[in-house]
Amino acid sequence: MKVIFKNLGPIKNGEFHLQDFTNLNIIVGPNNSGKTYFTYLIYTIYKMISEVFFTKNLKFLQKISDEGEVNITEKDYEEIFFMYCEKLKNSIKKELPLVFHTKEEFFKDFDIEITLDAEKEEIKKAKRKLKGYIIDEQVFAEIIKSEEKIIFSIISIEKDFILKDFSVTGLRKFGKENNLDFIRMRKIDTIQSVFNSIIKKIIFKSVNNIISFPAERSGVLLFYKQLLQERSDFLREIEINKEKNSSLNEISRYSEPVNEYIKFLNSSEEFQKLKEGSIYKDISNEIQKIIGGEVKIQEREIIYKCNNKELNIELVSSTVKSLAGFFLYLKYKAKKGDIIIIDEPELNLHPENQRRLFKLFSFLSKQGISFILSTHSPILINEVNNMLLFQDLKDNEIDTKSEEEEYRLSTNYGLKKENVNIWFLNEGKMKLIEKEEGQFNIDTFNEVVGEMYNLNNDLLFKGE
């Protein structure tokens, strides 16, 4: 998916491919250059892809419903993708003010264009065979998509199966018992769902969830219960019209990623019913090195445990507050195919822990979890460069045993250059940084660090 946009906060023009955001992705730039705007746009796009459906009947889909079989022409594919891109574009433009929790006028100059040329070719070649149930007609159906045509047919079943329980649980149980790919109300809904399913799977690839850990996470952790309660109370007052003169402007205007993080923390008591995931078991020792203990759920509260002592979360260090939610996610929710957005992962961390945390990101990315990191930390960028250089030596079969021993490098240390991207935002522009001789050179960091180094040298020599 190619995305071209204009006037997104400080960013005047931007362009990227959504498929670039796999593995490790880092967004850098000066303050007020638009890093948060950029990450929120990506967040919004992924959310909308998961929700957008065709709302208008396509002519050739109606023909399938009437005749049972139809050839798919180039014109049909053009119609499908034009409609999908337009629907997705309009949904993103409508959703963005809601994600930022601001007025629509704030984004009145924002514009976005989406093209799916590469995905269109994949979908043309895609072959699918789906089985489902049509509620209105109380029949099982099968849809087969080949490269050139779609065939719709009713499946003959010896025994009648009539869906009676329309609850979410009932639908899920009925689908599982009968090995169904879909349950739809009408025949035309069924046919449309094929294209929605195929398009989403090809665009999303193996994405399961997109989860954001905002820069406000340390403060949110202290007040997450009160924040959710105040918001619920306010909305309830509106709902039952107790406060007819109340204004929506009175409600706390935190962004949707912050709101999602509040809800995530408030669902933590449900984690007690879950087992620790296999991903977490592989990294629990590394997590303990970073925070000196572990974060757990006990009696519906988030607790920090260290040296057999348990502390309520308000008593822990800022490091633990900053990382507690992320580590709870890793412990109970992490799955291959997740996309994680972390704003300023270096918050409250000593340089040594910044390096440890990035090594953790690198390891998790190799397990199929993708990261989008917005950072001001030159330490993270230097660690990226070291890992790239180390991997290059290994790939060229150059002995690295002495470095591994001296710097205590694990067997997982190292990054392949195709698995990391760095975006640089500055002066209203954004660009994907090219790797020079296997490394990233980031001017915004190099200039400041270089100036400090030169000043230090000048002052030392001046005093001699």
Coordinates of C-alpha atoms in Angstrom, one line a residue:
M1 CA 0.0 0.0 0.0
K2 CA 1.4 3.3 -1.1
V3 CA 0.4 6.3 1.0
I4 CA 0.9 10.0 0.0
F5 CA -0.3 12.7 2.3
K6 CA -0.2 16.5 2.8
N7 CA -0.5 18.9 5.7
L8 CA -0.3 16.5 8.6
G9 CA 0.5 18.9 11.5
P10 CA 4.1 20.1 10.9
I11 CA 4.6 17.6 8.0
K12 CA 3.8 19.3 4.7
N13 CA 4.4 16.4 2.4
G14 CA 5.0 12.7 3.1
E15 CA 5.1 9.4 1.3
F16 CA 5.6 5.8 2.4
H17 CA 4.7 2.2 1.7
L18 CA 2.8 0.4 4.5
Q19 CA 4.8 -2.7 3.9
D20 CA 8.0 -0.8 5.0
F21 CA 6.6 -0.9 8.6
T22 CA 7.7 -4.5 9.4
N23 CA 10.4 -5.6 11.8
L24 CA 12.1 -2.5 13.3
N25 CA 11.1 1.0 12.3
I26 CA 12.5 4.1 14.0
I27 CA 11.2 7.7 13.6
V28 CA 13.6 10.5 14.5
G29 CA 13.7 14.2 14.2
P30 CA 13.8 17.5 16.2
N31 CA 11.1 18.4 18.6
N32 CA 7.8 19.5 16.9
S33 CA 8.8 17.9 13.6
G34 CA 5.7 15.7 13.5
K35 CA 6.8 12.3 14.9
T36 CA 3.7 11.8 16.9
Y37 CA 1.5 12.9 14.0
F38 CA 3.2 10.4 11.8
T39 CA 2.8 7.5 14.3
Y40 CA -0.8 8.4 14.9
L41 CA -1.4 8.3 11.1
I42 CA 0.0 4.8 10.9
Y43 CA -2.1 3.8 13.9
T44 CA -5.2 5.2 12.2
I45 CA -4.5 3.5 8.9
Y46 CA -4.1 0.1 10.5
K47 CA -7.3 0.6 12.5
M48 CA -9.3 1.6 9.4
I49 CA -8.0 -1.3 7.3
S50 CA -9.5 -3.7 9.9
E51 CA -12.9 -1.9 9.9
V52 CA -13.5 -0.8 6.3
F53 CA -16.0 -2.9 4.3
F54 CA -17.7 -2.4 1.0
T55 CA -21.0 -0.5 1.5
K56 CA -22.1 -0.3 -2.1
N57 CA -23.0 -3.3 -4.2
L58 CA -20.6 -3.9 -7.1
K59 CA -22.4 -4.9 -10.4
F60 CA -20.4 -8.0 -11.0
L61 CA -20.8 -9.2 -7.4
Q62 CA -24.6 -8.9 -7.8
K63 CA -24.2 -11.0 -11.0
I64 CA -22.5 -13.7 -9.0
S65 CA -25.4 -13.7 -6.6
D66 CA -27.9 -14.0 -9.4
E67 CA -26.1 -16.4 -11.7
G68 CA -23.7 -18.3 -9.5
E69 CA -20.6 -17.8 -11.6
V70 CA -18.9 -14.8 -13.2
N71 CA -15.5 -14.1 -14.9
I72 CA -13.6 -11.2 -13.2
T73 CA -12.4 -8.7 -15.8
E74 CA -9.7 -6.0 -15.5
K75 CA -12.5 -3.5 -15.3
D76 CA -14.0 -5.3 -12.3
Y77 CA -10.7 -5.2 -10.5
E78 CA -10.3 -1.5 -11.2
E79 CA -13.8 -0.9 -9.8
I80 CA -13.0 -3.0 -6.7
F81 CA -9.8 -1.2 -5.9
F82 CA -11.0 2.3 -6.7
M83 CA -14.0 1.8 -4.3
Y84 CA -11.8 0.2 -1.6
C85 CA -9.2 3.0 -1.8
E86 CA -11.8 5.7 -1.7
K87 CA -13.6 4.1 1.2
L88 CA -10.3 3.7 3.1
K89 CA -9.1 7.2 2.3
N90 CA -12.4 8.8 3.5
S91 CA -12.5 6.7 6.6
I92 CA -9.0 7.8 7.6
K93 CA -9.8 11.5 7.0
K94 CA -12.9 11.1 9.1
E95 CA -11.2 9.1 11.9
L96 CA -8.0 11.2 12.3
P97 CA -9.6 14.0 14.3
L98 CA -11.2 11.4 16.6
V99 CA -7.8 9.7 17.1
F100 CA -6.3 13.0 18.2
H101 CA -9.6 14.0 20.0
T102 CA -9.6 17.4 18.4
K103 CA -12.0 19.3 16.1
E104 CA -12.4 18.4 12.5
E105 CA -11.3 21.9 11.4
F106 CA -7.8 21.1 12.8
F107 CA -7.3 18.7 9.9
K108 CA -9.2 20.6 7.3
D109 CA -6.1 20.9 5.1
F110 CA -5.0 17.3 5.5
D111 CA -5.3 15.2 2.4
I112 CA -4.3 11.6 1.7
E113 CA -4.1 9.3 -1.4
I114 CA -3.9 5.5 -1.3
T115 CA -2.9 3.1 -4.1
L116 CA -2.9 -0.6 -4.0
D117 CA -1.1 -1.5 -7.3
A118 CA 1.1 -4.3 -5.8
E119 CA -1.8 -5.7 -3.7
K120 CA -4.1 -5.7 -6.8
E121 CA -1.7 -8.0 -8.6
E122 CA -1.5 -10.3 -5.6
I123 CA -5.3 -10.4 -5.3
K124 CA -5.7 -11.2 -8.9
K125 CA -3.6 -14.3 -8.4
A126 CA -5.1 -15.2 -5.0
K127 CA -7.1 -18.4 -4.8
R128 CA -9.6 -19.0 -2.0
K129 CA -12.2 -21.5 -1.1
L130 CA -14.5 -20.4 1.7
K131 CA -17.4 -22.2 3.4
G132 CA -20.2 -20.3 5.2
Y133 CA -23.8 -20.0 6.3
I134 CA -26.4 -17.6 5.0
I135 CA -28.9 -16.8 7.7
D136 CA -31.8 -15.5 5.6
E137 CA -31.9 -18.6 3.5
Q138 CA -30.7 -21.0 6.2
V139 CA -28.3 -22.7 3.9
F140 CA -24.6 -23.5 3.8
A141 CA -22.7 -21.9 0.9
E142 CA -19.3 -22.2 -0.8
I143 CA -17.4 -19.5 -2.7
I144 CA -14.4 -20.4 -4.8
K145 CA -12.2 -17.6 -6.2
S146 CA -9.7 -18.6 -8.9
E147 CA -7.5 -16.2 -10.9
E148 CA -10.2 -15.6 -13.5
K149 CA -13.6 -16.2 -11.9
I150 CA -15.7 -16.6 -8.8
I151 CA -18.1 -19.5 -8.3
F152 CA -20.9 -19.3 -5.8
S153 CA -22.9 -22.5 -4.8
I154 CA -25.2 -23.8 -2.2
I155 CA -23.8 -26.9 -0.4
S156 CA -26.1 -29.8 0.0
I157 CA -26.1 -31.0 3.6
E158 CA -27.9 -34.2 4.7
K159 CA -29.2 -32.8 7.9
D160 CA -30.6 -29.3 8.4
F161 CA -28.6 -27.0 10.6
I162 CA -30.5 -23.8 11.6
L163 CA -28.8 -21.0 13.5
K164 CA -30.9 -20.0 16.4
D165 CA -28.5 -18.3 18.8
F166 CA -27.5 -14.9 17.3
S167 CA -25.3 -13.8 20.2
V168 CA -21.6 -13.3 19.6
T169 CA -20.9 -16.5 21.6
G170 CA -23.6 -18.4 19.7
L171 CA -22.3 -17.3 16.3
R172 CA -18.8 -18.2 17.2
K173 CA -19.8 -21.6 18.5
F174 CA -21.9 -22.4 15.4
G175 CA -19.0 -21.3 13.1
K176 CA -16.5 -23.5 15.0
E177 CA -18.7 -26.5 15.1
N178 CA -19.4 -26.4 11.4
N179 CA -15.9 -25.3 10.3
L180 CA -17.1 -22.1 8.7
D181 CA -15.2 -19.2 7.3
F182 CA -18.1 -16.8 7.5
I183 CA -21.7 -16.3 8.7
R184 CA -23.7 -13.7 6.8
M185 CA -27.2 -12.4 6.7
R186 CA -27.7 -12.3 2.9
K187 CA -26.1 -13.9 -0.1
I188 CA -24.7 -10.6 -1.5
D189 CA -23.1 -9.9 1.9
T190 CA -21.4 -13.3 1.6
I191 CA -19.9 -12.6 -1.8
Q192 CA -18.7 -9.1 -0.7
S193 CA -17.1 -10.5 2.4
V194 CA -14.8 -12.7 0.1
F195 CA -13.2 -9.6 -1.3
N196 CA -13.0 -7.8 2.1
S197 CA -11.4 -10.9 3.5
I198 CA -8.8 -11.3 0.7
I199 CA -8.0 -7.6 0.5
K200 CA -7.5 -7.3 4.3
K201 CA -5.3 -10.5 4.5
I202 CA -3.1 -9.3 1.7
I203 CA -2.7 -5.8 3.0
F204 CA -2.4 -6.8 6.7
K205 CA -0.3 -9.9 5.9
S206 CA 0.0 -11.6 9.3
V207 CA -0.9 -8.6 11.4
N208 CA -2.9 -9.6 14.5
N209 CA -3.2 -6.4 16.6
I210 CA -1.7 -2.9 16.6
I211 CA -1.0 -1.7 20.2
S212 CA 0.3 1.7 21.2
F213 CA 2.4 2.7 24.3
P214 CA 2.2 6.5 24.4
A215 CA 4.7 8.9 25.9
E216 CA 2.1 9.6 28.7
R217 CA 2.3 6.0 29.9
S218 CA 4.1 6.7 33.2
G219 CA 1.4 9.2 34.4
V220 CA -1.4 7.1 33.1
L221 CA -0.2 4.1 35.1
L222 CA -0.7 6.0 38.3
F223 CA -4.3 7.1 37.5
Y224 CA -5.6 4.6 35.0
K225 CA -8.6 3.6 37.2
Q226 CA -9.6 7.1 38.0
L227 CA -9.2 8.3 34.3
L228 CA -11.5 5.5 33.1
Q229 CA -14.0 6.1 35.8
E230 CA -14.2 9.9 35.2
R231 CA -14.7 9.4 31.5
S232 CA -17.4 6.7 32.1
D233 CA -19.2 8.9 34.6
F234 CA -19.2 11.9 32.2
L235 CA -20.5 9.9 29.3
R236 CA -23.2 8.3 31.4
E237 CA -24.3 11.8 32.5
I238 CA -24.7 12.8 28.9
E239 CA -26.5 9.5 28.1
I240 CA -29.2 9.9 30.8
N241 CA -29.5 13.7 30.2
K242 CA -28.8 14.6 33.8
E243 CA -26.7 17.5 32.7
K244 CA -28.5 19.1 29.8
N245 CA -26.2 22.1 29.7
S246 CA -23.0 20.1 29.9
S247 CA -20.4 20.6 27.1
L248 CA -18.3 18.0 25.4
N249 CA -15.4 20.4 25.8
E250 CA -15.3 19.5 29.5
I251 CA -14.3 16.0 28.9
S252 CA -10.6 15.1 29.1
R253 CA -9.2 15.3 25.5
Y254 CA -6.5 12.7 25.5
S255 CA -5.8 11.0 22.3
E256 CA -7.2 7.6 21.2
P257 CA -3.8 5.7 21.7
V258 CA -3.8 7.1 25.3
N259 CA -7.4 6.1 25.8
E260 CA -6.6 2.6 24.5
Y261 CA -3.7 2.4 26.9
I262 CA -6.0 3.3 29.8
K263 CA -8.5 0.6 28.8
F264 CA -5.6 -1.9 28.4
L265 CA -4.4 -1.2 31.9
N266 CA -8.0 -1.5 33.3
S267 CA -8.4 -4.9 31.7
S268 CA -5.4 -6.1 33.5
E269 CA -7.4 -8.1 36.0
E270 CA -8.4 -10.4 33.1
F271 CA -4.7 -11.2 32.7
Q272 CA -4.9 -13.2 35.9
K273 CA -6.9 -15.8 34.0
L274 CA -4.2 -16.1 31.3
K275 CA -1.0 -18.1 31.3
E276 CA 2.3 -16.5 30.5
G277 CA 3.0 -16.6 26.8
S278 CA 5.9 -18.6 25.3
I279 CA 7.4 -15.3 24.0
Y280 CA 7.6 -13.9 27.5
K281 CA 9.3 -17.0 28.9
D282 CA 12.2 -16.5 26.5
I283 CA 12.8 -12.9 27.6
S284 CA 11.8 -12.9 31.3
N285 CA 15.5 -12.8 32.4
E286 CA 16.2 -9.8 30.2
I287 CA 13.2 -8.0 31.5
Q288 CA 14.4 -8.6 35.1
K289 CA 17.8 -7.1 34.2
I290 CA 16.1 -3.9 33.0
I291 CA 13.6 -3.3 35.9
G292 CA 15.3 -5.4 38.6
G293 CA 12.2 -7.5 39.1
E294 CA 8.9 -8.4 37.5
V295 CA 5.4 -6.8 37.0
K296 CA 2.4 -8.9 37.9
I297 CA -1.3 -8.8 38.6
Q298 CA -2.4 -9.5 42.1
E299 CA -5.9 -9.1 43.5
R300 CA -6.9 -6.9 40.5
E301 CA -3.9 -4.6 41.1
I302 CA -0.7 -4.1 39.1
I303 CA 2.2 -5.1 41.4
Y304 CA 6.0 -4.9 41.2
K305 CA 7.9 -7.7 42.8
C306 CA 11.6 -7.5 43.6
N307 CA 13.7 -9.6 46.0
N308 CA 10.5 -11.2 47.4
K309 CA 9.1 -7.8 48.2
E310 CA 5.9 -6.5 46.6
L311 CA 5.2 -2.8 45.9
N312 CA 2.1 -1.1 44.7
I313 CA 2.7 0.6 41.4
E314 CA 2.7 4.2 42.8
L315 CA 5.8 3.3 44.9
V316 CA 8.0 2.0 42.1
S317 CA 10.7 3.8 40.1
S318 CA 9.9 5.8 37.0
T319 CA 11.6 3.1 34.9
V320 CA 9.1 0.5 36.1
K321 CA 6.2 2.9 35.6
S322 CA 7.4 3.6 32.0
L323 CA 7.7 -0.1 31.1
A324 CA 5.1 -1.8 33.2
G325 CA 2.4 -1.8 30.6
F326 CA 4.7 -3.0 27.9
F327 CA 6.0 -5.9 30.0
L328 CA 2.4 -6.9 31.0
Y329 CA 1.6 -7.0 27.2
L330 CA 4.6 -9.2 26.6
K331 CA 3.7 -11.4 29.6
Y332 CA 0.1 -12.1 28.6
K333 CA -0.8 -10.7 25.2
A334 CA 2.2 -10.8 22.8
K335 CA 1.6 -12.7 19.5
K336 CA 3.5 -13.1 16.3
G337 CA 2.1 -10.6 13.9
D338 CA 1.5 -7.8 16.4
I339 CA 2.5 -4.2 15.6
I340 CA 3.8 -2.2 18.6
I341 CA 4.0 1.6 18.6
I342 CA 6.2 3.0 21.4
D343 CA 6.6 6.8 21.8
E344 CA 10.0 7.6 23.3
P345 CA 11.0 4.1 24.5
E346 CA 14.0 5.7 26.2
L347 CA 11.9 7.5 28.8
N348 CA 13.5 7.4 32.3
L349 CA 16.1 4.9 31.2
H350 CA 19.8 4.9 32.0
P351 CA 21.9 4.5 28.8
E352 CA 22.7 0.9 29.7
N353 CA 19.0 0.1 30.0
Q354 CA 18.3 1.8 26.7
R355 CA 20.7 -0.6 25.0
R356 CA 19.1 -3.6 26.8
L357 CA 15.6 -2.5 25.8
F358 CA 16.6 -2.1 22.1
K359 CA 18.2 -5.5 22.2
L360 CA 14.9 -6.8 23.4
F361 CA 13.1 -5.1 20.6
S362 CA 15.5 -6.7 18.1
F363 CA 15.0 -10.1 19.5
L364 CA 11.2 -9.7 19.5
S365 CA 11.2 -8.5 15.9
K366 CA 12.9 -11.8 15.0
Q367 CA 9.9 -13.6 16.7
G368 CA 7.5 -11.8 14.3
I369 CA 6.5 -8.7 16.4
S370 CA 7.0 -5.5 14.5
F371 CA 8.0 -2.2 16.2
I372 CA 7.4 1.5 15.3
L373 CA 9.6 3.6 17.7
S374 CA 9.6 7.4 17.9
T375 CA 12.8 8.5 19.7
H376 CA 15.2 11.3 20.6
S377 CA 17.9 8.8 21.7
P378 CA 21.3 8.7 19.9
I379 CA 22.0 5.7 22.0
L380 CA 19.3 3.7 20.3
I381 CA 20.6 4.7 16.9
N382 CA 24.2 3.9 17.8
E383 CA 23.1 0.5 19.0
V384 CA 21.3 -0.1 15.7
N385 CA 24.6 0.7 13.9
N386 CA 26.6 -1.6 16.1
M387 CA 24.2 -4.4 15.5
L388 CA 24.2 -3.8 11.7
L389 CA 28.1 -3.9 11.7
F390 CA 28.2 -7.0 13.8
Q391 CA 25.7 -8.8 11.6
D392 CA 27.7 -7.8 8.5
L393 CA 30.8 -9.3 10.0
K394 CA 29.0 -12.6 10.8
D395 CA 27.5 -12.7 7.3
N396 CA 31.0 -12.3 5.8
E397 CA 32.2 -15.1 8.1
I398 CA 34.6 -12.8 10.0
D399 CA 35.5 -14.0 13.5
T400 CA 33.7 -12.0 16.2
K401 CA 34.4 -14.2 19.2
S402 CA 36.6 -11.7 21.0
E403 CA 33.9 -9.0 20.7
E404 CA 31.3 -11.4 21.9
E405 CA 33.3 -12.2 25.0
E406 CA 34.5 -8.7 25.8
Y407 CA 31.1 -7.0 25.4
R408 CA 29.0 -10.0 26.5
L409 CA 27.1 -10.2 23.2
S410 CA 24.5 -12.9 22.9
T411 CA 24.0 -15.2 19.9
N412 CA 21.0 -13.1 19.0
Y413 CA 22.9 -9.9 18.7
G414 CA 23.0 -8.4 15.2
L415 CA 20.5 -6.9 12.7
K416 CA 20.2 -7.5 9.0
K417 CA 19.9 -4.2 7.1
E418 CA 16.7 -5.2 5.4
N419 CA 15.0 -5.6 8.8
V420 CA 15.4 -2.0 10.0
N421 CA 14.2 1.3 8.7
I422 CA 14.8 4.8 10.0
W423 CA 12.6 7.8 9.1
F424 CA 13.8 11.3 9.5
L425 CA 11.4 14.2 9.9
N426 CA 12.5 17.8 9.7
E427 CA 11.4 21.2 8.3
G428 CA 8.0 19.8 7.1
K429 CA 9.6 16.9 5.2
M430 CA 10.1 13.2 5.8
K431 CA 12.5 10.8 4.3
L432 CA 13.6 7.2 4.7
I433 CA 17.3 7.3 5.7
E434 CA 19.6 5.4 3.4
K435 CA 22.2 3.1 5.0
E436 CA 25.7 4.3 4.2
E437 CA 28.4 1.6 4.5
G438 CA 26.0 -0.5 6.6
Q439 CA 25.2 2.3 9.0
F440 CA 22.7 5.2 9.6
N441 CA 24.0 8.7 9.8
I442 CA 21.4 10.9 11.5
D443 CA 22.3 14.6 11.2
T444 CA 20.0 15.7 14.0
F445 CA 22.1 13.6 16.5
N446 CA 25.5 13.8 14.8
E447 CA 25.6 17.6 14.7
V448 CA 24.7 18.1 18.4
V449 CA 27.0 15.3 19.6
G450 CA 29.8 16.6 17.4
E451 CA 29.4 20.2 18.6
M452 CA 29.5 19.1 22.3
Y453 CA 32.7 17.1 21.6
N454 CA 34.3 20.0 19.7
L455 CA 33.4 22.4 22.5
N456 CA 34.8 20.1 25.1
N457 CA 38.1 19.7 23.2
D458 CA 38.4 23.5 22.7
L459 CA 37.8 24.2 26.4
L460 CA 40.3 21.6 27.5
F461 CA 43.0 22.8 25.1
K462 CA 42.3 26.4 26.0
G463 CA 43.0 25.7 29.7
E464 CA 46.4 24.1 29.0

